[in-house]
Structures are given as C-alpha cells and as structure tokens.
XYZ file of C-alpha atoms in Angstrom:
618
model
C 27.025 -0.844 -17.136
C 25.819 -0.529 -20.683
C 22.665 -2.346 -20.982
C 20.987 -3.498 -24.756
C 17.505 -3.321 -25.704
C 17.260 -7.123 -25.242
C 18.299 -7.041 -21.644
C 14.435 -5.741 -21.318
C 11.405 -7.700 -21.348
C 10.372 -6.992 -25.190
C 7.817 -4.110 -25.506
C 7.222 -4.153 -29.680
C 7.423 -6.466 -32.545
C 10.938 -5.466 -33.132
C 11.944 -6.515 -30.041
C 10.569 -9.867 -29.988
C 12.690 -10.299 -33.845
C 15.666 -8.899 -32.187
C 15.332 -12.014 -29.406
C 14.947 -14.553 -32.592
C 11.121 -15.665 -31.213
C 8.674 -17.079 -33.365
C 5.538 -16.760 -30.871
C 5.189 -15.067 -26.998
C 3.843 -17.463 -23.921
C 2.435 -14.331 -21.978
C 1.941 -10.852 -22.409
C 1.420 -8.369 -19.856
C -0.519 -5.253 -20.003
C 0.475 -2.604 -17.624
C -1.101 0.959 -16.920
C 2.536 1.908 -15.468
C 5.388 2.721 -17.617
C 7.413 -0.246 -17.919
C 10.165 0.261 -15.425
C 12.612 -2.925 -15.029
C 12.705 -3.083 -11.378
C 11.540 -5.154 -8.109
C 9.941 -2.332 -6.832
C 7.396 -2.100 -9.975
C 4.704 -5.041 -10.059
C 5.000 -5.836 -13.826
C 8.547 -6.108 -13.903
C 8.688 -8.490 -11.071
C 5.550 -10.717 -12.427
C 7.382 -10.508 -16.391
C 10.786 -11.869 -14.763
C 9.324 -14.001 -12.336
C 8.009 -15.770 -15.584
C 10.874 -15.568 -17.406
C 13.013 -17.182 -14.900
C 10.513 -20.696 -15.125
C 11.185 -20.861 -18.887
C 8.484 -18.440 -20.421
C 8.420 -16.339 -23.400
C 6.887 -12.910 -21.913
C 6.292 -9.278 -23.152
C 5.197 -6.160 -21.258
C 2.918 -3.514 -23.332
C 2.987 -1.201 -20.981
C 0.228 2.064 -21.283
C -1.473 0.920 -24.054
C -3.994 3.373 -25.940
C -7.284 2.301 -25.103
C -9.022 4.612 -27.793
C -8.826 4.754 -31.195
C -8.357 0.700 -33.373
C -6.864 -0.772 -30.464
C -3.302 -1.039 -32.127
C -1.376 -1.457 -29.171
C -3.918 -4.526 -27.908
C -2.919 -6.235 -31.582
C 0.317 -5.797 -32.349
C 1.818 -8.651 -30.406
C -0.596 -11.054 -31.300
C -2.039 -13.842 -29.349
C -0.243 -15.037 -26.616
C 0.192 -19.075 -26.513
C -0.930 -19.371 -22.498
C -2.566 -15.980 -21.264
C -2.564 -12.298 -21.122
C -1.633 -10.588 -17.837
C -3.266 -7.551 -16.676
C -0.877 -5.308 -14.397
C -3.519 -2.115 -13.751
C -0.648 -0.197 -11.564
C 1.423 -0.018 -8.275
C -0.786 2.448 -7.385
C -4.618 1.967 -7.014
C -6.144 3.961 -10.632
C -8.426 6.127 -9.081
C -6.077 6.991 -5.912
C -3.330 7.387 -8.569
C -5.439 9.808 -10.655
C -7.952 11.640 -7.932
C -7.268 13.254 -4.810
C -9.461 12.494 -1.798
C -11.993 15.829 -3.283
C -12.062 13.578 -6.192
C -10.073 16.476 -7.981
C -7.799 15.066 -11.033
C -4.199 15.283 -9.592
C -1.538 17.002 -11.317
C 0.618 14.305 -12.651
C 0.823 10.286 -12.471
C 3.995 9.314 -10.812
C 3.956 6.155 -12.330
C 4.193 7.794 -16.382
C 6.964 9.580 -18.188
C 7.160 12.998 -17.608
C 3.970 12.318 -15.039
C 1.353 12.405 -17.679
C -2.076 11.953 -16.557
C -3.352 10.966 -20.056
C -2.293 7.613 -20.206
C -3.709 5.419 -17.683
C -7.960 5.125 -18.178
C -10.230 5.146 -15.041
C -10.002 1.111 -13.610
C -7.659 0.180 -16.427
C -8.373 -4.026 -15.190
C -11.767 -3.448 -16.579
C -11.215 -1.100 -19.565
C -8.025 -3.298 -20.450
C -9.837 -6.940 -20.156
C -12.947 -5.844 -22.016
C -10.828 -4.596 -25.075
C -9.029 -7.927 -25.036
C -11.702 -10.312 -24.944
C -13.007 -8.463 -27.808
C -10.096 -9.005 -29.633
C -8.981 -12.427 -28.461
C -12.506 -14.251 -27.089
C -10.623 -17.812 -26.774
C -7.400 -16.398 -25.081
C -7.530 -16.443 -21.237
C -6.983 -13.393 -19.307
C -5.744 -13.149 -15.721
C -6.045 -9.946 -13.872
C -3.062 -8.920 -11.055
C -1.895 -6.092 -9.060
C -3.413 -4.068 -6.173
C -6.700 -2.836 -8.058
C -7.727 -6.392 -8.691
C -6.396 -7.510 -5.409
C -8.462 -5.110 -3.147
C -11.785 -5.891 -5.637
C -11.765 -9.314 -4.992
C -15.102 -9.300 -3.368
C -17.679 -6.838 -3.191
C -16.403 -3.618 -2.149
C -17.425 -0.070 -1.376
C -16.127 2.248 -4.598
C -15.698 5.901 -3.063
C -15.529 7.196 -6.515
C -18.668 5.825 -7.812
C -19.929 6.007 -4.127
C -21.477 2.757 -4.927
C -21.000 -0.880 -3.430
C -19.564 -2.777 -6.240
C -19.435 -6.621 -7.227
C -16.070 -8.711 -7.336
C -14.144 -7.633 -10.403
C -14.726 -10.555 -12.254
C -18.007 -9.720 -12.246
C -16.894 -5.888 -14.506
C -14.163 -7.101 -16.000
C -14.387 -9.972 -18.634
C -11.348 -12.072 -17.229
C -11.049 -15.574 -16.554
C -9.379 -15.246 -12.943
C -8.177 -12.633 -10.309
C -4.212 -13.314 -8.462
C -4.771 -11.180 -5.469
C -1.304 -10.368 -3.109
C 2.107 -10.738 -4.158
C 1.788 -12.663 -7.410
C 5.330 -14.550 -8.108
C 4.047 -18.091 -6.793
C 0.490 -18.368 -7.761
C 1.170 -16.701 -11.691
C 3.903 -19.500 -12.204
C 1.362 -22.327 -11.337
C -1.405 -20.948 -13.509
C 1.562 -20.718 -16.242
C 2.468 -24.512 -15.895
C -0.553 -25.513 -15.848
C -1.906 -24.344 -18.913
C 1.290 -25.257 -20.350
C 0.781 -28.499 -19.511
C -2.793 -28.710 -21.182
C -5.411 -27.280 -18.735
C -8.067 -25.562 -19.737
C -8.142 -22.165 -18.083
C -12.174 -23.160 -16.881
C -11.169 -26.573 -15.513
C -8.354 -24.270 -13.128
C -9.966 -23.361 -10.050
C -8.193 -24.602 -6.886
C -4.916 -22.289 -7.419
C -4.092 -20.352 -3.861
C -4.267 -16.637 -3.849
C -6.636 -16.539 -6.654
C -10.373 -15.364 -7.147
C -12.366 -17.571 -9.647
C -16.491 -16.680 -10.394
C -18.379 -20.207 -10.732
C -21.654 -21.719 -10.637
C -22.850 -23.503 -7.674
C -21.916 -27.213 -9.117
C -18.223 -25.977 -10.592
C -17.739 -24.891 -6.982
C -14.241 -27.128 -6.130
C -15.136 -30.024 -3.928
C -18.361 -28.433 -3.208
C -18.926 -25.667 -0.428
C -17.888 -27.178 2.835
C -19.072 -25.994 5.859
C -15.616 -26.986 7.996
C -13.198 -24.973 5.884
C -15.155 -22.245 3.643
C -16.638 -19.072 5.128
C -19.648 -18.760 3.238
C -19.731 -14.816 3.144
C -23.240 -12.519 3.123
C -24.505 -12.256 -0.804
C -23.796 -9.580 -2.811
C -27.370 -8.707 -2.831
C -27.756 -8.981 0.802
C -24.669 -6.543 1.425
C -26.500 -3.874 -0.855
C -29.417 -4.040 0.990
C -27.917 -4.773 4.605
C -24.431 -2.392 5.554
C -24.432 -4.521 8.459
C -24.158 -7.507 6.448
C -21.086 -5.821 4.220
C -19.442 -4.780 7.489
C -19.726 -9.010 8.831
C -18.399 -9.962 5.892
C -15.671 -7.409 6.510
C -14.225 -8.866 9.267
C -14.171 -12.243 7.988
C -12.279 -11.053 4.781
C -9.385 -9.446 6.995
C -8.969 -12.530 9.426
C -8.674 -14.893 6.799
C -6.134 -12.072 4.903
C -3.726 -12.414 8.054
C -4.123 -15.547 9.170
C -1.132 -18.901 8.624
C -3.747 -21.036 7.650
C -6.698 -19.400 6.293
C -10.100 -20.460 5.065
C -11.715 -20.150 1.771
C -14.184 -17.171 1.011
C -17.480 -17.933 -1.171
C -19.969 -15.095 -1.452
C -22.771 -15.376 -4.389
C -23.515 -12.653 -6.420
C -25.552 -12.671 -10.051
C -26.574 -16.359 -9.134
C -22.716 -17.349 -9.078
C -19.665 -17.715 -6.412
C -16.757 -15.959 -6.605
C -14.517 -17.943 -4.897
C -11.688 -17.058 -2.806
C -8.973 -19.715 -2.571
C -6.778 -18.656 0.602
C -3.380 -17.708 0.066
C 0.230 -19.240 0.175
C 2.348 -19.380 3.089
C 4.502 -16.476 3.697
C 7.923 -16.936 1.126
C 10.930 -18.006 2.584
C 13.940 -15.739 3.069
C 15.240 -18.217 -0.136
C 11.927 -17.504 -2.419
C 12.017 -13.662 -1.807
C 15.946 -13.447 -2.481
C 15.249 -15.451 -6.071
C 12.661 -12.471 -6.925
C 14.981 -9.886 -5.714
C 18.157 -11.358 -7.417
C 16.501 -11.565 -10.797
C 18.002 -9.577 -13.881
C 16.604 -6.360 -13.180
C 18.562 -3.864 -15.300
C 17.161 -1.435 -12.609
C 16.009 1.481 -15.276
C 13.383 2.249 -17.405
C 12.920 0.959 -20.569
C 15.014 3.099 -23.672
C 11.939 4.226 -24.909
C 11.392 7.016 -22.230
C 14.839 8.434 -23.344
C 15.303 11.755 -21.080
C 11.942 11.654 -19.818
C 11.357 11.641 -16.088
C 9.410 8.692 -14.217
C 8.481 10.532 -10.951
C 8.003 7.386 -9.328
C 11.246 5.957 -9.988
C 13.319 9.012 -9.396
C 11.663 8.644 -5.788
C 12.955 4.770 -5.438
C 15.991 4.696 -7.774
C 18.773 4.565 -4.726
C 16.480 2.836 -2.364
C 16.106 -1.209 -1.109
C 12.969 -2.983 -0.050
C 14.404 -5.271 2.555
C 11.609 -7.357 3.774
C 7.904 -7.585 2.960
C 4.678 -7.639 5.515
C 3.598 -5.633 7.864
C 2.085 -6.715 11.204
C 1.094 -3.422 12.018
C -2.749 -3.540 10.648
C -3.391 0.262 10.404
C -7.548 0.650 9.745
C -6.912 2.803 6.303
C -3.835 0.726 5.146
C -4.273 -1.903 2.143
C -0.365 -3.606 3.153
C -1.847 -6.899 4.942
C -4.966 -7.174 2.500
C -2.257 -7.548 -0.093
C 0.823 -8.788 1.679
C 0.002 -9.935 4.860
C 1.058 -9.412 8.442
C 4.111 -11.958 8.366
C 7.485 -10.175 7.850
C 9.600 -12.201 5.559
C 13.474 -10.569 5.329
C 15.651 -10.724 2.297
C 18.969 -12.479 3.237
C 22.012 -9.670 3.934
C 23.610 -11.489 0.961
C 20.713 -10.331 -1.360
C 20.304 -6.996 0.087
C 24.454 -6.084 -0.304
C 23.718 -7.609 -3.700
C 21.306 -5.171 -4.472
C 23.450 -1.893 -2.863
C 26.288 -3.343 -5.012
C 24.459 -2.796 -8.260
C 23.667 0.662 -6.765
C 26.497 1.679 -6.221
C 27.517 0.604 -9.554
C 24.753 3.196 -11.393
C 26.752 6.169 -13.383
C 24.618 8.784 -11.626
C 24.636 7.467 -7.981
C 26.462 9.931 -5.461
C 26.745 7.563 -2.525
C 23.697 8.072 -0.765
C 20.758 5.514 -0.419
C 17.208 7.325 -0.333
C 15.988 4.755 1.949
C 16.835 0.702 3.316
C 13.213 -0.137 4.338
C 10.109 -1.715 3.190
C 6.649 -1.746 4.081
C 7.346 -0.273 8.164
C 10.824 0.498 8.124
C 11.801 -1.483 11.570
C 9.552 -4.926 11.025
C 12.496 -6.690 9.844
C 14.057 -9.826 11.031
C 10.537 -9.615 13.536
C 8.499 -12.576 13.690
C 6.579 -14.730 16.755
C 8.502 -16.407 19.265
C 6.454 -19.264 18.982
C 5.225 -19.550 15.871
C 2.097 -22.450 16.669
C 0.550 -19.428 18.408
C 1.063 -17.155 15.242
C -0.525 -20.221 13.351
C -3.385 -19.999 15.413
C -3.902 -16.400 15.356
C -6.374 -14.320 13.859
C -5.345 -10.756 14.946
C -5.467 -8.259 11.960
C -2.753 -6.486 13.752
C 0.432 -8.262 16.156
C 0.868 -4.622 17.892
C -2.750 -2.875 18.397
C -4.218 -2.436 20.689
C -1.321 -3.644 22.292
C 2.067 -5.264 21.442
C 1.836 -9.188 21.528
C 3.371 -10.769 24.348
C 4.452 -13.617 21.446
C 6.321 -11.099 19.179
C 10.132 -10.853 19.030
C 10.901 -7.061 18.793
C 14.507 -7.536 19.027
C 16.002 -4.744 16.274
C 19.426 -6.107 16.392
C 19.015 -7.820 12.737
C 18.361 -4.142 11.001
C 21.491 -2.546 12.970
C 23.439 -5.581 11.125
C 21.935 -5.147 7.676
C 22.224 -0.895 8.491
C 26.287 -1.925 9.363
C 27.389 -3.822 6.545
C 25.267 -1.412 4.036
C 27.202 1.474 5.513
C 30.627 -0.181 5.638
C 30.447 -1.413 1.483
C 32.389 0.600 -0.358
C 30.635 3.791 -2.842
C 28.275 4.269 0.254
C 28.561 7.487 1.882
C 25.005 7.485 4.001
C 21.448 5.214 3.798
C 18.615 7.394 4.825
C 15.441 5.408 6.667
C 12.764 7.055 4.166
C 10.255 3.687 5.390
C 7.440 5.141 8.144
C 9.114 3.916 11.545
C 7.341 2.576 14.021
C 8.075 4.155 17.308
C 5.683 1.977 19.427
C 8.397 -0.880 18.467
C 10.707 1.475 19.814
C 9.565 2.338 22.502
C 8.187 -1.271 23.784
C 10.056 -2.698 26.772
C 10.580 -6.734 26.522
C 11.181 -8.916 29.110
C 14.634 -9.600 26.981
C 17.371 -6.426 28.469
C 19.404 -7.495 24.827
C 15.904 -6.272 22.803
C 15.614 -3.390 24.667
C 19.125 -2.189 24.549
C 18.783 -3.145 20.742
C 15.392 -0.889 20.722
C 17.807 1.872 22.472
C 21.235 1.577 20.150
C 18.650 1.391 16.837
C 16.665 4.400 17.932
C 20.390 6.663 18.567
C 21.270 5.514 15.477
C 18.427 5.695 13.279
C 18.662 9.711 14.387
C 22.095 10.396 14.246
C 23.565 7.941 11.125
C 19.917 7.970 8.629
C 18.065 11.015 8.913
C 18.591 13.695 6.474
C 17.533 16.335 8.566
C 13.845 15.270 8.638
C 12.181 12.150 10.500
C 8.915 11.503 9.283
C 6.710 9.541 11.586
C 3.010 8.891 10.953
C 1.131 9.770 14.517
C -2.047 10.005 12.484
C -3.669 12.002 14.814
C -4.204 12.927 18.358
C -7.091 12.108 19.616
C -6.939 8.583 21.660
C -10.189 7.169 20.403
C -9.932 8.267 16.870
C -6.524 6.613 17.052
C -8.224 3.470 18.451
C -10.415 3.166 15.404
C -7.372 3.636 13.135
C -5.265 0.695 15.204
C -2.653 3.173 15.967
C -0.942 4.214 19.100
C -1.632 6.623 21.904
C -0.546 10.450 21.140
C 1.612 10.132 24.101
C 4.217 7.603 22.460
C 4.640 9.943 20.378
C 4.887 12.496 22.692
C 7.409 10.459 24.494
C 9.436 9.745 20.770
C 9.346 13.200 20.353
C 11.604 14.031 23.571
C 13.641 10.952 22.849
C 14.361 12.428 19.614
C 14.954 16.365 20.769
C 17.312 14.604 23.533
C 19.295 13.049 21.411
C 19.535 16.197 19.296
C 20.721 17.793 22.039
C 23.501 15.227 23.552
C 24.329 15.009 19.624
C 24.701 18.929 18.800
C 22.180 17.572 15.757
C 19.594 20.669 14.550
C 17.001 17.921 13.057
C 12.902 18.185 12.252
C 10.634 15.648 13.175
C 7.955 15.854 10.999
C 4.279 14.051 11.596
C 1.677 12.681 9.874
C -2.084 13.764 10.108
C -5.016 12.350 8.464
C -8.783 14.092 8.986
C -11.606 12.484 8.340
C -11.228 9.691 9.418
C -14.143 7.552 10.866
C -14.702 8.328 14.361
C -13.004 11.997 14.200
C -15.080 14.927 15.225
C -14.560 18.535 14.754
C -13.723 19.278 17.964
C -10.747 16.050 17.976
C -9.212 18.130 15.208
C -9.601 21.280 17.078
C -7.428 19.518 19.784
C -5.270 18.455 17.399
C -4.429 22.336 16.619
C -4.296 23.147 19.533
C -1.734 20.303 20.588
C 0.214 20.736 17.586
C 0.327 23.869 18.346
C 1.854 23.637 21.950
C 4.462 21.365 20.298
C 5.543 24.034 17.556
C 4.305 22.308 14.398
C 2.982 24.045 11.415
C 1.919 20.748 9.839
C 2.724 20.007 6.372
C 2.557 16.348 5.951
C -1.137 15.737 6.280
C -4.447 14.278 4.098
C -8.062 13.779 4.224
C -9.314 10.492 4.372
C -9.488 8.450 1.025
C -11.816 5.450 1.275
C -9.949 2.796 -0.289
C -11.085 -0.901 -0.968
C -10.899 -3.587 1.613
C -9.634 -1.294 4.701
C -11.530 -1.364 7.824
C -11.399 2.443 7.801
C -13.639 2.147 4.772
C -16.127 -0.167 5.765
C -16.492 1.981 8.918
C -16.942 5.111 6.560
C -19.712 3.315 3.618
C -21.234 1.557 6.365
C -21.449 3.566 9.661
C -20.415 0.696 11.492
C -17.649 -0.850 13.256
C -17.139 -4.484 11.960
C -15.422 -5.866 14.636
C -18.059 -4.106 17.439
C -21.246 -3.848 15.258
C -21.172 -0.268 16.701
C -22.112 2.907 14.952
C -19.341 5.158 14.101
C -19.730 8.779 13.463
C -18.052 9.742 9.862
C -17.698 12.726 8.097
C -18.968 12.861 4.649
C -20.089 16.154 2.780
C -17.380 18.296 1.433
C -18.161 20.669 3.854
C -17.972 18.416 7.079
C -14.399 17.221 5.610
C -13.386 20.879 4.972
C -14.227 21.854 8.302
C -12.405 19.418 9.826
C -9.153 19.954 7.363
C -8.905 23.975 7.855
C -7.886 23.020 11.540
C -4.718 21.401 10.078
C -4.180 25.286 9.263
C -4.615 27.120 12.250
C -1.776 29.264 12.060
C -2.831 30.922 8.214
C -4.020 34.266 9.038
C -6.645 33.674 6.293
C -8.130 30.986 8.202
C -8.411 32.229 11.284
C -11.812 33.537 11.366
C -13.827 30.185 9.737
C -12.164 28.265 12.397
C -12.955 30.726 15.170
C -16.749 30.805 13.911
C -16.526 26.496 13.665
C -15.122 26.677 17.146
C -18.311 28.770 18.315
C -20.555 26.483 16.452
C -19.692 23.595 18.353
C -19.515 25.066 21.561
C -15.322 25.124 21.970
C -14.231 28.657 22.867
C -12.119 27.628 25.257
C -9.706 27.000 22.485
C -9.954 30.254 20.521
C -7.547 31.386 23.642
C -5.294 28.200 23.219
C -4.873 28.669 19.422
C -5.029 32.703 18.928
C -4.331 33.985 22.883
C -6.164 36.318 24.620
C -6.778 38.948 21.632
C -10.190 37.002 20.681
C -12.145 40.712 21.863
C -9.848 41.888 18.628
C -11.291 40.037 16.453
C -15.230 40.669 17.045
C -14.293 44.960 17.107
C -12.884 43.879 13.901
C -15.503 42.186 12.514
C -17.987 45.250 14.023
C-alpha cells in the first residue's frame, strides 16, 4: 500500500497546510525519530489523540542548539505540548554501563548519536517554557516515568529530585499514557486551567502543602520520607522504595506524597489495567507502520529490529529486581483480542518487503499471555511486586493454551511462512506443575512447540546468573530450572533430529554477586559448553529494586546490607570471568582466583596444567 504524506501525523508547516489546519491542539516533542507505529511511544500517544478529535503534530529530534528553530516553527499549541524523551531511557540509550558513549542510537536514522541531548525531558521543557511561558507542558515516556520521585541517577551518581523539580513542566504521565493524556486533553479543552488539574490518575503534579487535593489523608496517601531526609538517610530512600513498587503493582493503589524544596510532588495512583477492548482500540489505530518519508533510505535500527514483529499483550508479573516493565506497566497481563492481533499480521503480511516470516509474536515475557489470577479479589488485595518469585502463586492461572491458539491461527493465515518467539520466555512458567493436568499438558505441547515451530536456530533465555542467592536478590529462579529447561530442550532436539543453540543470559554486577559467584558461574558454564555471548554488567537504572540495593547498600524489603560492586575495577573483575575461555584472559583470572582464595577452580576452568602456567611465568 502506497501511503501519502498526510497519512502521518504532520511533522512541518507544510504538512499542517497540506491537512487544510488553521491552528494545532497538541504538539509532541520526541527525542526518537518519528516512526508511525504501536511499538514507538509518540506514535501511539499522537494517534491516541487524534482518534478523540485532536489536532496533533510530532517534531520529532528537534535541535536543541543553535535559535531554537525547530521549538518555533509550529507555533503555539491551543491545549499543551507533549514531551516524548524516548522508548529507551536517554542515558541507557546513549552510555553503556562504563558510562562509555555507545556506538549508535537505535532509535535515529542511520543510528546517529548526535541527535538526542543528555535527559532530553529537561533540556526539551526548559527550551519551551522559554519560548512559550503561558503554554502548559506535560512530560511522558519512560524517562519521566521512572523520575517520578526522587531517584538515584547512576550517571550523575547523585540522588536526584522528582523531575518536575529539573524540568520546567506543568505535570508528569508516568506508565502507559493513552488514558490519562486524553483526560488532561478534555479537560483543558473544556476550560481548565492546567494549575487547577491535579487529581488526574497516573500523573505526578509538584504543589504546595494547601493545593494538595483534598488535603493529605492519612487512610489513603503514603506520605513518603522527604527528599531531604532520603539524601541524608539511604535507609530512608530504600523505605520509600518499597512503598513506591507496592503501590506500582497493586489493583487499587494508594497515593504517594513526598516533600521536597518545601513542596509535594504528588503521585496520583494509576488506572486499572485496560481491557482487552481499550488495548485493541490503541493497537487498531491508523498506524501506517513505517517511518516517516523524511528518513528516505535511511536505516532506523530500532525499527528494522521490530518491523515483522507483534506485541500481543502488555504487563509482566514477573518483577525481575533490575527490570523497569511493572514500574511502568504493571504486573497485570492484559491480551489483545486474536481479532486484533490477525489484524495486525494481516497488514504484515501486506508490507512489499515482508518474506513471510514474523521476527517475533510476544510482548513484555513472551508466555504471560491470556495469564491472570484465578480469583481475582485476591489479586485485588495483593501487594506482591512479583506473582512468580520467590515462588509461583498458588492464585495464578498458568494455563498456556491461549498463546498455542493465537501461535495457530498466526501460522495458518495466509503470506506466513514461520513466527519466531524473539520475547524472553519464561521457563519457570514452563516448567510449573498445576493442580489442573489440562495446564500442564498445555505447559508440555507449548514448550515442544515453541522449540520445534519458533526458534530460528537460537533460544534465548535470560538465567541471569547462577548463583542461588544472587538470583534471589534479582527475583529470578533457581539455576537448576534452567538446568532442567536445558535438558528439556537438548531432548527434544534429539527426538526432533533439530541441531538448535540455547543461548543464556548473564548479568555481573549485580547487587549481592561476589567474585567468587562469577567464578562459579565459569566454571558451570563451562561444564555446560557455553562460551557466553549474551551477557552485561549491571546498569543502575531508576526505580528498580536492583538499584536501590546498589546506591543504597541495602535491601528494601529486609533492611539488610547487601554487598555491591562499584569501582571499575571490582566490576571488571567480576566481568573477565564471563571470558574464561580467551587465552588472553587466562592469567588475570587465575591471579583473581588466588586473591580470593579459589584455586580449586583454576583445575575446573584450565585442568590440571596450572604447574604450566607458573614455569611460564618463571
């Protein structure tokens, strides 16, 4: 299908004559390349606006240097501007965990790493109000979302304030944003003043004491630590923590106030889960499903990655410690209908260069849809950051046969030669016996045919590490699940004369880890054949409780010190062990094993020619 320059949200002045409009309602501006498509946050906000009547245009990248031309040349919105900072958080999207510039932005044409300023939300709002003092300005997307309170910043190394108190804005929308950004729309189109708007769910406002809506009640607000207090207290930032997260996953959850500069930034808890019905109107919008003309033959790494894929379902109850998912979407799983997801393929398969094969049919956790409680007035009640850690709930319906239906009819549409499962799965799901025999043999008929029907030679899986209590800390499972998917997996291999990888995931770093629990981790990897590619350092990222562990040293949910590892050098000597079998690391991580009194696996990583290497070295 041949698309026109107006099936786009309007980007320039000759876009908005081209539509016939005499003045815009809202204008977003986004740090991404503008990319029409429900995977990328401004699209979905700009059509999600669209679709209740408003005028909206997207400026995405603007040049922050310079006169500010690309701030002024739409003018002044009549309701708002939007700020969109990025799918990706701006400093994970431009730094590695070594705080190293990375070679390209995924999210920019042709990857540049020029066009996207350091915490675009504040360098974006402060230009604005500048420009436009009177016009309100609303900040969105995952950076505001995980600053919505005070917050360690691992690449100031500083414990920062709520956003609104950096970034001259008028409101924060943390989470998905579709519901909450078409409220604040009708409301100032209906004569509000943006100051006299406070009570909106899912939104972050900074007040004084007496603007504070209804007053701070002591039944239904959590009145958090101070900012002050947290910078003098880490215990006090890691109670506050745990209160933050709770209230993140819970049905019904309470309203946050913590003061900071002699104001409150409130937190206003957030909207039910969508229905299947809500989520299938923001999928089925008019996406043309590209990016805009402007980046003629230039390459959008990000989109290249997710052109042929479909987010089926949002959530994730699985709570990992260094994951931001349920701080921005929640635990609850809500599923697209199959009608919207065929939908969706459809248009796929409809796409000039599309071969037939779908890079993923996932989401968030590949296997979480169609899950939910059983009885769902105990998941109204609960508080549990995570519905499978440190065990599976009892309450949770793990029944997969919902995905082998949506998997089926995907498979049997015509144009569709394969869907991969590119989604992390979750094995623990898999391998979790119910008291139901149907979810089990569901479990058993989804795992067969998630490794024989969607792999494409590689399943990658996300163990995290090996080490039992490190993998407490992180909320994931036991090593040996893994160990026990891993023969499940060579098994069926086997039975299906399949010559398939499994490949893991390994983080180091991470709070609680030791040397000597990534010496193990060699030396286990080891026994099982890997030469591990797929693995990371730590990256302390706001509101995880991985991070709060590693700025604070403690444990929010035990008060307990953790041990973390924090110089470059303690990181690096934890990382060469991911690298055992490089010749040129062999003798650093023979000297670290000496150091810290683990010889005993010198032998188990290197054999018995140890005596070769001190003649050597003589």
């Amino acid at each position: 299908m041949q698309y026109r320059l107006t099936d786009f949200l309007p980007t320039t002045k000759k876009e908005i004559e081209l539509r016939g409009w005499d003045y815009i309602d809202i204008i977003l501006f986004s740090a991404d390349a503008y990319v029409d498509h429900p995977s990328f946050g401004a699209a979905v906000i700009g059509r999600t606006l669209e679709a209740a009547g408003y005028r909206v245009a997207i400026v995405p990248q603007p040049d922050w240097h310079g006169d500010f031309r690309d701030f002024k040349k739409l003018g002044t919105p009549r309701l708002f501007f939007g700020i969109c900072p990025g799918c990706m958080d701006s400093m994970v999207n431009k730094y590695t965990a070594a705080r190293r510039l990375r070679s390209e932005d995924a999210y920019s044409p042709d990857g540049r790493h020029d066009l996207r300023p350091e915490y675009p939300t504040i360098v974006y709002s402060e230009i604005l109000r500048r420009l436009y003092p009177d016009t309100p300005i609303i900040l969105g997307g995952i950076e505001a979302s995980l600053r919505r309170l005070t917050h360690y910043d691992y690449w100031s190394d500083s414990l920062k304030k709520c956003l609104l108190c950096h970034a001259p804005a008028d409101m924060i929308i943390y989470g998905m944003g579709e519901k909450p950004i078409v409220e604040l729309a009708n409301r100032l189109d209906n004569g509000e003043h943006i100051s006299a708007i406070r009570d909106i769910p899912q939104t972050v406002v900074l007040v004084s004491e007496k603007d504070i809506p209804h007053g701070i009640d002591t039944r239904n607000d959590i009145v958090l630590h101070s900012h002050e207090e947290c910078l003098r207290n880490k215990r006090a930032q890691a109670e506050n923590f745990r209160h933050i997260e709770e209230e993140s996953n819970k049905m019904h959850a309470m309203r946050l106030l913590q003061q900071v500069d002699g104001k409150w930034a409130v937190v206003n808890p957030p909207y039910p889960p969508m229905t299947t019905e809500e989520i299938d109107a923001s999928f089925d919008l008019p996406y043309t499903r590209l990016p805009h003309p402007k980046y003629k033959d230039k390459r959008i790494p990000a989109y290249e990655m997710i052109k042929f894929s479909v987010n089926i379902h949002r959530g994730c109850f699985g709570g990992c410690a260094f994951c931001t998912i349920s701080a921005h979407q929640g635990k609850f799983i809500t599923c697209r209908s199959k009608e919207s997801i065929l939908k969706e393929v459809k248009q796929i398969t409809a796409m000039p260069d599309f071969k037939g094969y779908l890079s993923d049919l996932g989401g968030p956790s590949a296997n979480m849809y169609g899950m939910h409680g059983n009885n769902l007035k105990m998941c109204e009640k609960c508080k549990r950051p995570s519905c499978i850690h440190p065990q599976i709930c009892p309450n949770l319906n793990t029944d997969h046969s919902s995905l082998l239906d949506i998997y089926h009819a995907v498979d049997s549409l015509p144009g569709i030669k394969k869907s991969f499962i590119g989604s992390g799965v979750r094995y623990d799901l898999l391998l979790h016996r119910s008291n139901d025999e149907k979810t089990n043999q569901a479990a058993r008929q989804y795992t067969r045919e998630l490794i024989c029907r969607h792999v494409s030679g590689r399943l990658k899986v996300a163990p995290e590490h090996t080490s039992d209590n490190v993998l407490m800390l992180m909320r994931k499972p036991s090593f040996s699940q893994f160990m026990e998917f891993k023969r499940i997996f060579d098994r069926i291999n086997r039975e299906e004369h399949l010559n398939q990888q499994i490949i893991p995931y390994f983080i180091s770093s991470h709070p609680g880890c030791k040397e000597a629990d990534m010496a193990e981790l060699a030396v286990l990897t080891k026994q099982l054949d890997f030469h591990l590619e797929q693995v990371q350092d730590f990256t302390p990222t706001p509101m995880t409780v991985s991070t709060e562990m590693w700025y604070t040293g403690i444990n929010p949910y035990t008060m307990q010190p953790v041990y973390c590892a924090k110089s470059p050098a303690e990181k690096q000597a934890q990382r060469q062990f991911f690298f055992w079998y490089k010749p040129e690391e062999r003798r650093k991580i023979e000297q670290s094993l000496r150091r810290i009194g683990r010889t005993d696996l010198i032998q188990k990583l290197y054999g018995s020619s140890e005596h070769l290497t001190h003649k050597k070295k003589k």
